[in-house]
Amino acid sequence: MAMDYFTDERHESLRAEVREFAEKEVRPQVTRMEAERQVEFAIAQEIARRGWIGVTIPREFGGLGLGHLAKTVIVEELSRVSGAMGAMAQASQLGVAKVIHFGNDAQRRYWLPRFASGAALPTIAVTEPESGGHVLGMSGTARREGDEYVLDGRKWFVGNSHIGDVHGVVLRTGQGSRGLSAFLVESDRPGFRTGSLGSQSGLHGFSFGELVFEGCRIPAANLLGREGQGLDVAYSSSTLYGRLNLAAVALGIHVAIVEDTVRFAEARVLYGKPLSQLPNIALKLGEMQSRLMTAKLAAYHASHLLDHGKPCDAELMNAKLVNTEYALDSARNAMEIHAGRGLQAEFHIERYLRDATHTYPPAGTSDVQRLRLGQVASGTYGKQWSAELADLAGWAWSEAAEREARAEAELQSGAAAVLRMPLAG
């Protein structure tokens, strides 16, 4: 599928490199990962060691400096073979983003080279068990005591929870929307521990679990951005990174669904001819191909706009919406074509369906994306968060974040609270 309008030689060279790694190093481990359902440390560490977590990190900090389209390519190619490893790569990017855009000079110079080299893996932790996607409803606290903050609370649905080396944690330091702050918390801090891994139905090998803070003390220098800027960290991560990253995971899974189903339909003979030549099957394959082309265009276009500093909140929402929904639709078509074989693990379709379902809740369900796009259509959406992306000195978005939080609270309290689920991470 040609996407030459968006990609250049650097992107395609990177794609070939990641695909070769995924085929040779990851694919042979997928069956084991599915059977064991344990956190996959070794492959995650190898992905990080190859520098791919640093794809958006500027070269001055040791990163690849290739931007969001290259990030989409990496996550897509990993997810084509293993949704779990694609999810691992995308979740790390959320942790990278918080330091790029909100870290001070010392924090950037210390952490970004470590992320870029694979020496440390970052996470972002926002969602709490009781408040879910209602960020302002969080109850975890951080209180200042001299030159330290003392953290108490629980976070869950944290991408890379059990393999992360430093966690970007949003906690309450005061009242209201300006009472949230973000912190960098190293995983070896006393008072910090990982909790449950959860019991997710898919993405086996990816850790998507719980972090626990019990009187966890960190230096005041670990404050990320300014005190009271935590809402900015939360919403920027979800809007600008979470939506596109999850679109890339869904896209990679979608590619695998179409490739495997076409291969099956060409090899399986029924009524004296390959399934692919039966009109009803050919129609389904054509619909799957059409969805895939549209989904890829949406993801690449949004990535392209983000790389060029264009306002593109709507395109990011649409990329998440289209890729998630279309991957799930094609997975169901693949099930129909495979029939009973689709339920057998060796044909992978049931895994693709389970894994694709995991891209639905984080960073806003499809109904959340539709509601936001409705605001775009009516001209009531407000400030473009993506318009601020180029400002690496930190985003002064307090007012925008406050409006966003009020809108989220209204959605939560309405009759159509629309299954709003955690911000990515």
C-alpha positions as a Markdown table, in Angstrom:
| # | Residue | x | y | z |
|---|---|---|---|---|
| 1 | Met | 0.0 | 0.0 | 0.0 |
| 2 | Ala | 1.8 | 3.1 | -1.2 |
| 3 | Met | 2.1 | 6.0 | 1.2 |
| 4 | Asp | 5.0 | 7.7 | -0.6 |
| 5 | Tyr | 3.3 | 11.1 | -0.2 |
| 6 | Phe | 4.0 | 10.9 | 3.6 |
| 7 | Thr | 7.0 | 8.8 | 3.9 |
| 8 | Asp | 10.5 | 9.2 | 2.6 |
| 9 | Glu | 13.6 | 7.0 | 2.4 |
| 10 | Arg | 14.3 | 7.4 | 6.1 |
| 11 | His | 10.8 | 6.1 | 7.0 |
| 12 | Glu | 11.0 | 3.2 | 4.7 |
| 13 | Ser | 14.5 | 2.2 | 5.8 |
| 14 | Leu | 13.3 | 2.3 | 9.4 |
| 15 | Arg | 10.2 | 0.3 | 8.4 |
| 16 | Ala | 12.4 | -2.4 | 6.9 |
| 17 | Glu | 14.6 | -2.5 | 10.0 |
| 18 | Val | 11.7 | -2.8 | 12.4 |
| 19 | Arg | 9.9 | -5.4 | 10.2 |
| 20 | Glu | 13.0 | -7.6 | 10.0 |
| 21 | Phe | 13.4 | -7.4 | 13.8 |
| 22 | Ala | 9.7 | -8.2 | 14.4 |
| 23 | Glu | 9.7 | -11.2 | 12.0 |
| 24 | Lys | 13.0 | -12.7 | 13.2 |
| 25 | Glu | 13.0 | -11.8 | 16.9 |
| 26 | Val | 9.4 | -11.3 | 18.0 |
| 27 | Arg | 7.3 | -13.6 | 15.9 |
| 28 | Pro | 8.9 | -16.8 | 17.2 |
| 29 | Gln | 8.1 | -15.7 | 20.8 |
| 30 | Val | 4.4 | -14.8 | 20.2 |
| 31 | Thr | 3.0 | -18.3 | 21.0 |
| 32 | Arg | 5.0 | -18.5 | 24.2 |
| 33 | Met | 3.9 | -15.0 | 25.2 |
| 34 | Glu | 0.3 | -16.0 | 24.6 |
| 35 | Ala | 0.6 | -19.2 | 26.6 |
| 36 | Glu | 2.5 | -17.7 | 29.6 |
| 37 | Arg | 0.7 | -14.4 | 29.8 |
| 38 | Gln | 3.6 | -12.9 | 31.7 |
| 39 | Val | 5.3 | -9.5 | 31.2 |
| 40 | Glu | 7.8 | -9.7 | 28.4 |
| 41 | Phe | 11.0 | -8.1 | 29.6 |
| 42 | Ala | 13.6 | -9.3 | 27.2 |
| 43 | Ile | 12.0 | -8.2 | 23.9 |
| 44 | Ala | 10.9 | -4.9 | 25.5 |
| 45 | Gln | 14.5 | -4.2 | 26.5 |
| 46 | Glu | 15.8 | -5.1 | 23.1 |
| 47 | Ile | 13.3 | -2.7 | 21.4 |
| 48 | Ala | 14.5 | 0.0 | 23.8 |
| 49 | Arg | 18.1 | -0.8 | 23.2 |
| 50 | Arg | 17.7 | -0.3 | 19.5 |
| 51 | Gly | 16.8 | 3.3 | 20.1 |
| 52 | Trp | 13.2 | 3.2 | 18.8 |
| 53 | Ile | 11.8 | 4.6 | 22.0 |
| 54 | Gly | 13.8 | 7.7 | 21.3 |
| 55 | Val | 12.4 | 8.2 | 17.8 |
| 56 | Thr | 10.8 | 11.6 | 18.7 |
| 57 | Ile | 13.6 | 12.7 | 21.0 |
| 58 | Pro | 15.8 | 15.4 | 19.5 |
| 59 | Arg | 19.2 | 14.4 | 18.3 |
| 60 | Glu | 20.9 | 16.8 | 20.8 |
| 61 | Phe | 19.6 | 14.4 | 23.6 |
| 62 | Gly | 20.7 | 11.3 | 21.7 |
| 63 | Gly | 17.4 | 10.5 | 20.1 |
| 64 | Leu | 16.7 | 9.7 | 16.5 |
| 65 | Gly | 14.8 | 13.0 | 16.0 |
| 66 | Leu | 12.6 | 11.5 | 13.3 |
| 67 | Gly | 9.2 | 12.6 | 14.6 |
| 68 | His | 5.7 | 11.2 | 14.8 |
| 69 | Leu | 5.4 | 9.6 | 11.4 |
| 70 | Ala | 8.5 | 7.5 | 12.1 |
| 71 | Lys | 7.0 | 6.7 | 15.5 |
| 72 | Thr | 3.8 | 5.5 | 13.8 |
| 73 | Val | 5.8 | 3.3 | 11.4 |
| 74 | Ile | 7.7 | 1.7 | 14.3 |
| 75 | Val | 4.5 | 1.0 | 16.3 |
| 76 | Glu | 2.6 | -0.2 | 13.3 |
| 77 | Glu | 5.4 | -2.7 | 12.3 |
| 78 | Leu | 5.8 | -4.1 | 15.8 |
| 79 | Ser | 2.0 | -4.4 | 16.2 |
| 80 | Arg | 1.7 | -6.2 | 12.9 |
| 81 | Val | 3.5 | -9.1 | 14.5 |
| 82 | Ser | 2.7 | -8.5 | 18.2 |
| 83 | Gly | 0.1 | -6.1 | 19.5 |
| 84 | Ala | 1.7 | -6.4 | 22.9 |
| 85 | Met | 5.1 | -5.2 | 21.8 |
| 86 | Gly | 3.5 | -2.4 | 19.7 |
| 87 | Ala | 1.6 | -1.4 | 22.8 |
| 88 | Met | 4.8 | -1.5 | 24.8 |
| 89 | Ala | 6.5 | 0.9 | 22.4 |
| 90 | Gln | 3.6 | 3.3 | 22.2 |
| 91 | Ala | 3.2 | 3.5 | 26.0 |
| 92 | Ser | 6.9 | 4.4 | 26.4 |
| 93 | Gln | 6.4 | 7.3 | 24.0 |
| 94 | Leu | 3.8 | 8.8 | 26.4 |
| 95 | Gly | 6.5 | 8.8 | 29.1 |
| 96 | Val | 9.0 | 10.4 | 26.7 |
| 97 | Ala | 6.6 | 13.1 | 25.8 |
| 98 | Lys | 6.1 | 14.4 | 29.4 |
| 99 | Val | 9.8 | 15.0 | 29.7 |
| 100 | Ile | 10.2 | 16.6 | 26.3 |
| 101 | His | 7.4 | 19.0 | 26.8 |
| 102 | Phe | 7.3 | 19.7 | 30.5 |
| 103 | Gly | 10.7 | 18.8 | 31.8 |
| 104 | Asn | 13.2 | 21.4 | 32.8 |
| 105 | Asp | 16.7 | 21.5 | 31.3 |
| 106 | Ala | 18.2 | 19.3 | 34.0 |
| 107 | Gln | 15.4 | 16.7 | 33.7 |
| 108 | Arg | 15.7 | 16.6 | 29.9 |
| 109 | Arg | 19.5 | 16.3 | 30.0 |
| 110 | Tyr | 19.3 | 13.5 | 32.5 |
| 111 | Trp | 16.4 | 11.4 | 31.3 |
| 112 | Leu | 16.1 | 11.9 | 27.5 |
| 113 | Pro | 19.5 | 10.3 | 26.7 |
| 114 | Arg | 18.6 | 7.4 | 29.0 |
| 115 | Phe | 15.3 | 6.9 | 27.2 |
| 116 | Ala | 17.0 | 7.2 | 23.8 |
| 117 | Ser | 19.6 | 4.6 | 24.6 |
| 118 | Gly | 17.2 | 2.2 | 26.2 |
| 119 | Ala | 18.9 | 2.5 | 29.6 |
| 120 | Ala | 15.6 | 3.6 | 31.2 |
| 121 | Leu | 11.9 | 3.1 | 30.2 |
| 122 | Pro | 9.4 | 5.7 | 31.1 |
| 123 | Thr | 5.6 | 5.5 | 31.8 |
| 124 | Ile | 2.8 | 7.9 | 32.5 |
| 125 | Ala | 0.3 | 7.2 | 35.3 |
| 126 | Val | -3.0 | 9.2 | 35.5 |
| 127 | Thr | -5.9 | 6.8 | 35.9 |
| 128 | Glu | -7.1 | 5.8 | 39.3 |
| 129 | Pro | -9.5 | 2.9 | 40.2 |
| 130 | Glu | -12.3 | 5.0 | 41.5 |
| 131 | Ser | -12.2 | 8.0 | 39.2 |
| 132 | Gly | -11.4 | 6.3 | 35.9 |
| 133 | Gly | -11.3 | 8.7 | 33.0 |
| 134 | His | -12.6 | 11.6 | 35.2 |
| 135 | Val | -9.2 | 13.1 | 35.9 |
| 136 | Leu | -10.4 | 15.8 | 38.3 |
| 137 | Gly | -12.0 | 13.0 | 40.4 |
| 138 | Met | -8.6 | 11.6 | 41.3 |
| 139 | Ser | -7.8 | 11.3 | 45.1 |
| 140 | Gly | -4.1 | 10.3 | 45.1 |
| 141 | Thr | -2.1 | 13.0 | 46.9 |
| 142 | Ala | 1.3 | 14.6 | 46.9 |
| 143 | Arg | 2.1 | 16.9 | 49.8 |
| 144 | Arg | 5.1 | 19.1 | 50.2 |
| 145 | Glu | 7.4 | 18.5 | 53.2 |
| 146 | Gly | 10.5 | 20.7 | 53.1 |
| 147 | Asp | 12.6 | 19.7 | 50.1 |
| 148 | Glu | 10.5 | 16.6 | 49.4 |
| 149 | Tyr | 7.0 | 15.5 | 48.3 |
| 150 | Val | 5.3 | 12.6 | 50.0 |
| 151 | Leu | 3.1 | 10.6 | 47.6 |
| 152 | Asp | 0.1 | 8.4 | 48.5 |
| 153 | Gly | -2.4 | 6.7 | 46.2 |
| 154 | Arg | -2.9 | 4.1 | 43.5 |
| 155 | Lys | -2.8 | 4.3 | 39.7 |
| 156 | Trp | -3.9 | 1.6 | 37.3 |
| 157 | Phe | -4.1 | 0.8 | 33.6 |
| 158 | Val | -0.5 | 2.1 | 33.5 |
| 159 | Gly | 1.2 | 1.1 | 30.3 |
| 160 | Asn | 4.6 | -0.6 | 31.1 |
| 161 | Ser | 3.7 | -0.5 | 34.7 |
| 162 | His | 6.0 | -3.4 | 35.7 |
| 163 | Ile | 8.9 | -2.7 | 33.4 |
| 164 | Gly | 9.1 | 1.1 | 33.8 |
| 165 | Asp | 12.1 | 2.7 | 35.4 |
| 166 | Val | 10.6 | 6.2 | 36.0 |
| 167 | His | 6.9 | 7.0 | 36.2 |
| 168 | Gly | 5.3 | 10.3 | 35.3 |
| 169 | Val | 2.6 | 10.5 | 37.9 |
| 170 | Val | -0.2 | 13.0 | 38.2 |
| 171 | Leu | -1.5 | 13.5 | 41.8 |
| 172 | Arg | -3.5 | 16.0 | 43.7 |
| 173 | Thr | -1.6 | 18.9 | 45.4 |
| 174 | Gly | -4.6 | 21.1 | 46.0 |
| 175 | Gln | -8.2 | 21.7 | 45.1 |
| 176 | Gly | -9.9 | 22.0 | 41.7 |
| 177 | Ser | -8.4 | 21.8 | 38.3 |
| 178 | Arg | -5.3 | 23.7 | 39.3 |
| 179 | Gly | -4.7 | 21.4 | 42.2 |
| 180 | Leu | -3.1 | 18.6 | 40.1 |
| 181 | Ser | 0.7 | 18.3 | 39.7 |
| 182 | Ala | 3.0 | 15.9 | 37.9 |
| 183 | Phe | 6.1 | 14.2 | 39.2 |
| 184 | Leu | 8.9 | 11.9 | 38.1 |
| 185 | Val | 9.1 | 8.9 | 40.4 |
| 186 | Glu | 11.9 | 6.4 | 40.0 |
| 187 | Ser | 10.9 | 2.8 | 40.5 |
| 188 | Asp | 13.4 | 2.2 | 43.3 |
| 189 | Arg | 12.0 | 4.9 | 45.5 |
| 190 | Pro | 11.0 | 3.7 | 49.0 |
| 191 | Gly | 7.3 | 3.6 | 49.4 |
| 192 | Phe | 6.7 | 2.8 | 45.8 |
| 193 | Arg | 5.7 | -0.7 | 44.5 |
| 194 | Thr | 4.0 | -2.3 | 41.6 |
| 195 | Gly | 0.6 | -3.8 | 42.3 |
| 196 | Ser | -1.7 | -6.1 | 40.3 |
| 197 | Leu | -0.9 | -6.9 | 36.7 |
| 198 | Gly | -4.6 | -7.1 | 36.0 |
| 199 | Ser | -6.4 | -9.8 | 34.0 |
| 200 | Gln | -6.6 | -8.4 | 30.5 |
| 201 | Ser | -7.9 | -10.6 | 27.7 |
| 202 | Gly | -5.3 | -9.5 | 25.2 |
| 203 | Leu | -1.9 | -7.9 | 24.6 |
| 204 | His | -0.3 | -10.8 | 26.5 |
| 205 | Gly | 3.3 | -9.8 | 27.2 |
| 206 | Phe | 2.4 | -6.1 | 27.8 |
| 207 | Ser | 2.2 | -4.8 | 31.4 |
| 208 | Phe | -0.9 | -2.7 | 31.9 |
| 209 | Gly | -1.2 | -2.8 | 35.7 |
| 210 | Glu | -1.1 | -1.0 | 39.0 |
| 211 | Leu | 1.3 | 1.4 | 40.7 |
| 212 | Val | 1.0 | 1.9 | 44.5 |
| 213 | Phe | 2.4 | 4.9 | 46.5 |
| 214 | Glu | 2.5 | 4.6 | 50.3 |
| 215 | Gly | 4.4 | 7.5 | 51.9 |
| 216 | Cys | 6.7 | 7.5 | 48.8 |
| 217 | Arg | 9.2 | 10.3 | 49.2 |
| 218 | Ile | 10.8 | 12.1 | 46.2 |
| 219 | Pro | 12.9 | 15.2 | 45.9 |
| 220 | Ala | 11.0 | 18.4 | 45.2 |
| 221 | Ala | 13.3 | 18.6 | 42.1 |
| 222 | Asn | 11.2 | 15.7 | 40.7 |
| 223 | Leu | 8.3 | 18.0 | 40.1 |
| 224 | Leu | 7.5 | 18.0 | 36.4 |
| 225 | Gly | 6.6 | 21.4 | 35.1 |
| 226 | Arg | 5.0 | 23.8 | 37.6 |
| 227 | Glu | 2.9 | 22.8 | 40.6 |
| 228 | Gly | -0.7 | 22.9 | 39.4 |
| 229 | Gln | 0.2 | 21.9 | 35.8 |
| 230 | Gly | -0.7 | 18.3 | 36.2 |
| 231 | Leu | -3.8 | 18.6 | 34.1 |
| 232 | Asp | -1.8 | 19.9 | 31.2 |
| 233 | Val | 0.5 | 16.8 | 31.4 |
| 234 | Ala | -2.5 | 14.5 | 31.5 |
| 235 | Tyr | -4.5 | 16.0 | 28.6 |
| 236 | Ser | -1.5 | 16.7 | 26.4 |
| 237 | Ser | -0.3 | 13.1 | 26.7 |
| 238 | Ser | -3.8 | 11.7 | 25.8 |
| 239 | Thr | -4.6 | 14.2 | 23.0 |
| 240 | Leu | -1.3 | 14.4 | 21.2 |
| 241 | Tyr | 0.3 | 11.1 | 21.8 |
| 242 | Gly | -2.2 | 8.6 | 23.2 |
| 243 | Arg | -4.7 | 8.9 | 20.3 |
| 244 | Leu | -2.1 | 8.6 | 17.5 |
| 245 | Asn | -0.1 | 5.9 | 19.3 |
| 246 | Leu | -3.1 | 3.7 | 19.7 |
| 247 | Ala | -4.2 | 4.3 | 16.1 |
| 248 | Ala | -0.8 | 2.9 | 15.1 |
| 249 | Val | -1.3 | -0.2 | 17.3 |
| 250 | Ala | -4.7 | -0.8 | 15.7 |
| 251 | Leu | -3.3 | -0.1 | 12.3 |
| 252 | Gly | -0.5 | -2.8 | 12.7 |
| 253 | Ile | -3.0 | -5.3 | 13.9 |
| 254 | His | -5.3 | -4.4 | 11.0 |
| 255 | Val | -2.5 | -5.1 | 8.5 |
| 256 | Ala | -2.0 | -8.5 | 10.0 |
| 257 | Ile | -5.7 | -9.3 | 9.9 |
| 258 | Val | -6.0 | -8.5 | 6.2 |
| 259 | Glu | -2.7 | -10.3 | 5.3 |
| 260 | Asp | -3.6 | -13.4 | 7.2 |
| 261 | Thr | -7.2 | -13.5 | 5.9 |
| 262 | Val | -6.2 | -13.1 | 2.3 |
| 263 | Arg | -3.6 | -15.8 | 2.6 |
| 264 | Phe | -6.2 | -18.1 | 4.2 |
| 265 | Ala | -8.8 | -17.4 | 1.6 |
| 266 | Glu | -6.4 | -18.1 | -1.2 |
| 267 | Ala | -5.3 | -21.4 | 0.3 |
| 268 | Arg | -8.6 | -22.7 | 1.5 |
| 269 | Val | -10.6 | -24.5 | -1.3 |
| 270 | Leu | -14.3 | -24.9 | -1.0 |
| 271 | Tyr | -16.9 | -25.8 | -3.7 |
| 272 | Gly | -14.0 | -26.5 | -6.0 |
| 273 | Lys | -12.3 | -23.1 | -5.9 |
| 274 | Pro | -10.4 | -20.9 | -3.5 |
| 275 | Leu | -12.5 | -19.1 | -0.9 |
| 276 | Ser | -11.2 | -15.8 | -2.3 |
| 277 | Gln | -13.0 | -16.5 | -5.6 |
| 278 | Leu | -16.4 | -16.9 | -4.0 |
| 279 | Pro | -18.3 | -13.6 | -4.5 |
| 280 | Asn | -19.5 | -13.2 | -0.9 |
| 281 | Ile | -15.9 | -13.7 | 0.4 |
| 282 | Ala | -14.4 | -11.5 | -2.3 |
| 283 | Leu | -16.8 | -8.7 | -1.2 |
| 284 | Lys | -15.7 | -9.1 | 2.4 |
| 285 | Leu | -12.0 | -9.0 | 1.4 |
| 286 | Gly | -12.6 | -5.9 | -0.6 |
| 287 | Glu | -14.3 | -4.2 | 2.3 |
| 288 | Met | -11.5 | -5.1 | 4.6 |
| 289 | Gln | -8.9 | -3.7 | 2.1 |
| 290 | Ser | -10.9 | -0.5 | 1.8 |
| 291 | Arg | -11.0 | 0.0 | 5.5 |
| 292 | Leu | -7.3 | -0.7 | 5.9 |
| 293 | Met | -6.4 | 1.9 | 3.2 |
| 294 | Thr | -8.6 | 4.5 | 4.8 |
| 295 | Ala | -7.3 | 3.8 | 8.3 |
| 296 | Lys | -3.7 | 4.0 | 7.2 |
| 297 | Leu | -4.4 | 7.3 | 5.4 |
| 298 | Ala | -5.9 | 8.7 | 8.6 |
| 299 | Ala | -3.0 | 7.7 | 10.8 |
| 300 | Tyr | -0.3 | 8.9 | 8.4 |
| 301 | His | -2.0 | 12.1 | 7.6 |
| 302 | Ala | -2.4 | 13.0 | 11.3 |
| 303 | Ser | 1.3 | 12.0 | 11.9 |
| 304 | His | 2.3 | 14.2 | 9.0 |
| 305 | Leu | 0.4 | 17.2 | 10.3 |
| 306 | Leu | 1.8 | 16.8 | 13.8 |
| 307 | Asp | 5.3 | 16.6 | 12.5 |
| 308 | His | 4.8 | 19.9 | 10.5 |
| 309 | Gly | 3.4 | 21.8 | 13.5 |
| 310 | Lys | -0.1 | 22.1 | 12.1 |
| 311 | Pro | -3.2 | 22.3 | 14.3 |
| 312 | Cys | -4.5 | 18.7 | 14.0 |
| 313 | Asp | -6.5 | 17.8 | 17.1 |
| 314 | Ala | -9.4 | 16.7 | 14.9 |
| 315 | Glu | -7.2 | 14.5 | 12.7 |
| 316 | Leu | -5.7 | 12.9 | 15.8 |
| 317 | Met | -9.2 | 12.1 | 17.1 |
| 318 | Asn | -10.3 | 10.8 | 13.8 |
| 319 | Ala | -7.2 | 8.6 | 13.4 |
| 320 | Lys | -8.0 | 6.9 | 16.8 |
| 321 | Leu | -11.6 | 6.6 | 15.9 |
| 322 | Val | -11.2 | 5.2 | 12.4 |
| 323 | Asn | -8.3 | 2.8 | 13.2 |
| 324 | Thr | -9.9 | 1.3 | 16.2 |
| 325 | Glu | -13.3 | 0.8 | 14.7 |
| 326 | Tyr | -12.1 | -0.4 | 11.3 |
| 327 | Ala | -9.6 | -2.9 | 12.9 |
| 328 | Leu | -12.5 | -4.3 | 15.0 |
| 329 | Asp | -14.8 | -4.5 | 11.9 |
| 330 | Ser | -12.2 | -6.3 | 9.9 |
| 331 | Ala | -11.4 | -8.7 | 12.7 |
| 332 | Arg | -15.1 | -9.6 | 12.7 |
| 333 | Asn | -15.1 | -10.1 | 9.0 |
| 334 | Ala | -11.9 | -12.3 | 9.3 |
| 335 | Met | -13.8 | -14.4 | 11.9 |
| 336 | Glu | -16.7 | -14.8 | 9.4 |
| 337 | Ile | -14.3 | -15.9 | 6.6 |
| 338 | His | -12.3 | -18.3 | 8.9 |
| 339 | Ala | -15.5 | -19.6 | 10.5 |
| 340 | Gly | -14.6 | -22.2 | 13.1 |
| 341 | Arg | -10.9 | -21.9 | 12.4 |
| 342 | Gly | -11.0 | -18.3 | 13.5 |
| 343 | Leu | -11.4 | -19.6 | 17.1 |
| 344 | Gln | -8.3 | -21.6 | 16.9 |
| 345 | Ala | -5.1 | -20.0 | 18.2 |
| 346 | Glu | -2.9 | -21.2 | 15.3 |
| 347 | Phe | -4.9 | -19.0 | 12.9 |
| 348 | His | -4.3 | -15.8 | 15.1 |
| 349 | Ile | -7.6 | -14.2 | 14.3 |
| 350 | Glu | -9.0 | -14.5 | 17.9 |
| 351 | Arg | -5.7 | -12.9 | 19.1 |
| 352 | Tyr | -6.1 | -10.0 | 16.7 |
| 353 | Leu | -9.6 | -9.5 | 17.9 |
| 354 | Arg | -8.7 | -9.5 | 21.5 |
| 355 | Asp | -5.7 | -7.3 | 21.0 |
| 356 | Ala | -7.6 | -4.8 | 18.8 |
| 357 | Thr | -10.2 | -4.5 | 21.5 |
| 358 | His | -7.6 | -3.2 | 23.9 |
| 359 | Thr | -7.1 | -0.1 | 21.7 |
| 360 | Tyr | -10.7 | 0.9 | 22.2 |
| 361 | Pro | -10.9 | 2.4 | 25.8 |
| 362 | Pro | -7.6 | 4.3 | 26.3 |
| 363 | Ala | -7.3 | 7.9 | 25.3 |
| 364 | Gly | -11.0 | 8.1 | 25.0 |
| 365 | Thr | -13.5 | 5.6 | 23.6 |
| 366 | Ser | -14.9 | 6.0 | 20.1 |
| 367 | Asp | -17.9 | 7.9 | 21.5 |
| 368 | Val | -15.6 | 10.4 | 23.2 |
| 369 | Gln | -13.8 | 10.9 | 19.8 |
| 370 | Arg | -17.2 | 11.4 | 18.1 |
| 371 | Leu | -18.3 | 13.9 | 20.7 |
| 372 | Arg | -15.1 | 15.9 | 20.3 |
| 373 | Leu | -15.4 | 15.8 | 16.5 |
| 374 | Gly | -19.0 | 17.0 | 16.9 |
| 375 | Gln | -17.6 | 20.0 | 18.8 |
| 376 | Val | -15.1 | 20.6 | 15.9 |
| 377 | Ala | -18.0 | 20.5 | 13.4 |
| 378 | Ser | -20.1 | 23.0 | 15.4 |
| 379 | Gly | -17.1 | 25.3 | 16.1 |
| 380 | Thr | -17.2 | 24.8 | 19.9 |
| 381 | Tyr | -14.1 | 22.7 | 20.3 |
| 382 | Gly | -11.9 | 25.5 | 21.7 |
| 383 | Lys | -8.1 | 25.8 | 21.7 |
| 384 | Gln | -6.1 | 23.4 | 19.5 |
| 385 | Trp | -3.7 | 21.6 | 21.8 |
| 386 | Ser | -1.6 | 20.5 | 18.8 |
| 387 | Ala | -0.9 | 24.1 | 17.9 |
| 388 | Glu | 1.4 | 24.3 | 21.0 |
| 389 | Leu | 3.5 | 21.2 | 20.1 |
| 390 | Ala | 6.5 | 23.0 | 18.8 |
| 391 | Asp | 7.1 | 24.9 | 22.0 |
| 392 | Leu | 9.5 | 22.6 | 23.8 |
| 393 | Ala | 10.0 | 25.0 | 26.6 |
| 394 | Gly | 6.7 | 23.7 | 28.2 |
| 395 | Trp | 3.1 | 24.3 | 27.4 |
| 396 | Ala | 1.2 | 26.9 | 29.3 |
| 397 | Trp | -2.2 | 25.3 | 28.9 |
| 398 | Ser | -3.8 | 25.8 | 32.3 |
| 399 | Glu | -6.9 | 27.5 | 30.9 |
| 400 | Ala | -7.3 | 25.0 | 28.0 |
| 401 | Ala | -6.8 | 22.1 | 30.4 |
| 402 | Glu | -9.4 | 23.6 | 32.8 |
| 403 | Arg | -12.0 | 23.9 | 30.0 |
| 404 | Glu | -11.2 | 20.3 | 28.9 |
| 405 | Ala | -11.6 | 19.0 | 32.4 |
| 406 | Arg | -15.0 | 20.8 | 32.8 |
| 407 | Ala | -16.1 | 19.3 | 29.5 |
| 408 | Glu | -15.0 | 15.9 | 30.6 |
| 409 | Ala | -16.9 | 16.3 | 33.9 |
| 410 | Glu | -20.1 | 17.2 | 32.0 |
| 411 | Leu | -19.7 | 14.1 | 29.9 |
| 412 | Gln | -19.3 | 12.0 | 32.9 |
| 413 | Ser | -22.3 | 13.4 | 34.7 |
| 414 | Gly | -24.6 | 13.2 | 31.6 |
| 415 | Ala | -26.9 | 10.3 | 30.8 |
| 416 | Ala | -24.6 | 9.3 | 27.9 |
| 417 | Ala | -21.4 | 9.2 | 29.9 |
| 418 | Val | -20.2 | 7.1 | 27.0 |
| 419 | Leu | -17.9 | 4.6 | 28.7 |
| 420 | Arg | -15.1 | 7.1 | 29.0 |
| 421 | Met | -12.0 | 5.1 | 30.0 |
| 422 | Pro | -8.5 | 5.9 | 31.0 |
| 423 | Leu | -6.2 | 8.3 | 29.4 |
| 424 | Ala | -3.5 | 6.2 | 27.7 |
| 425 | Gly | -1.1 | 5.2 | 30.5 |
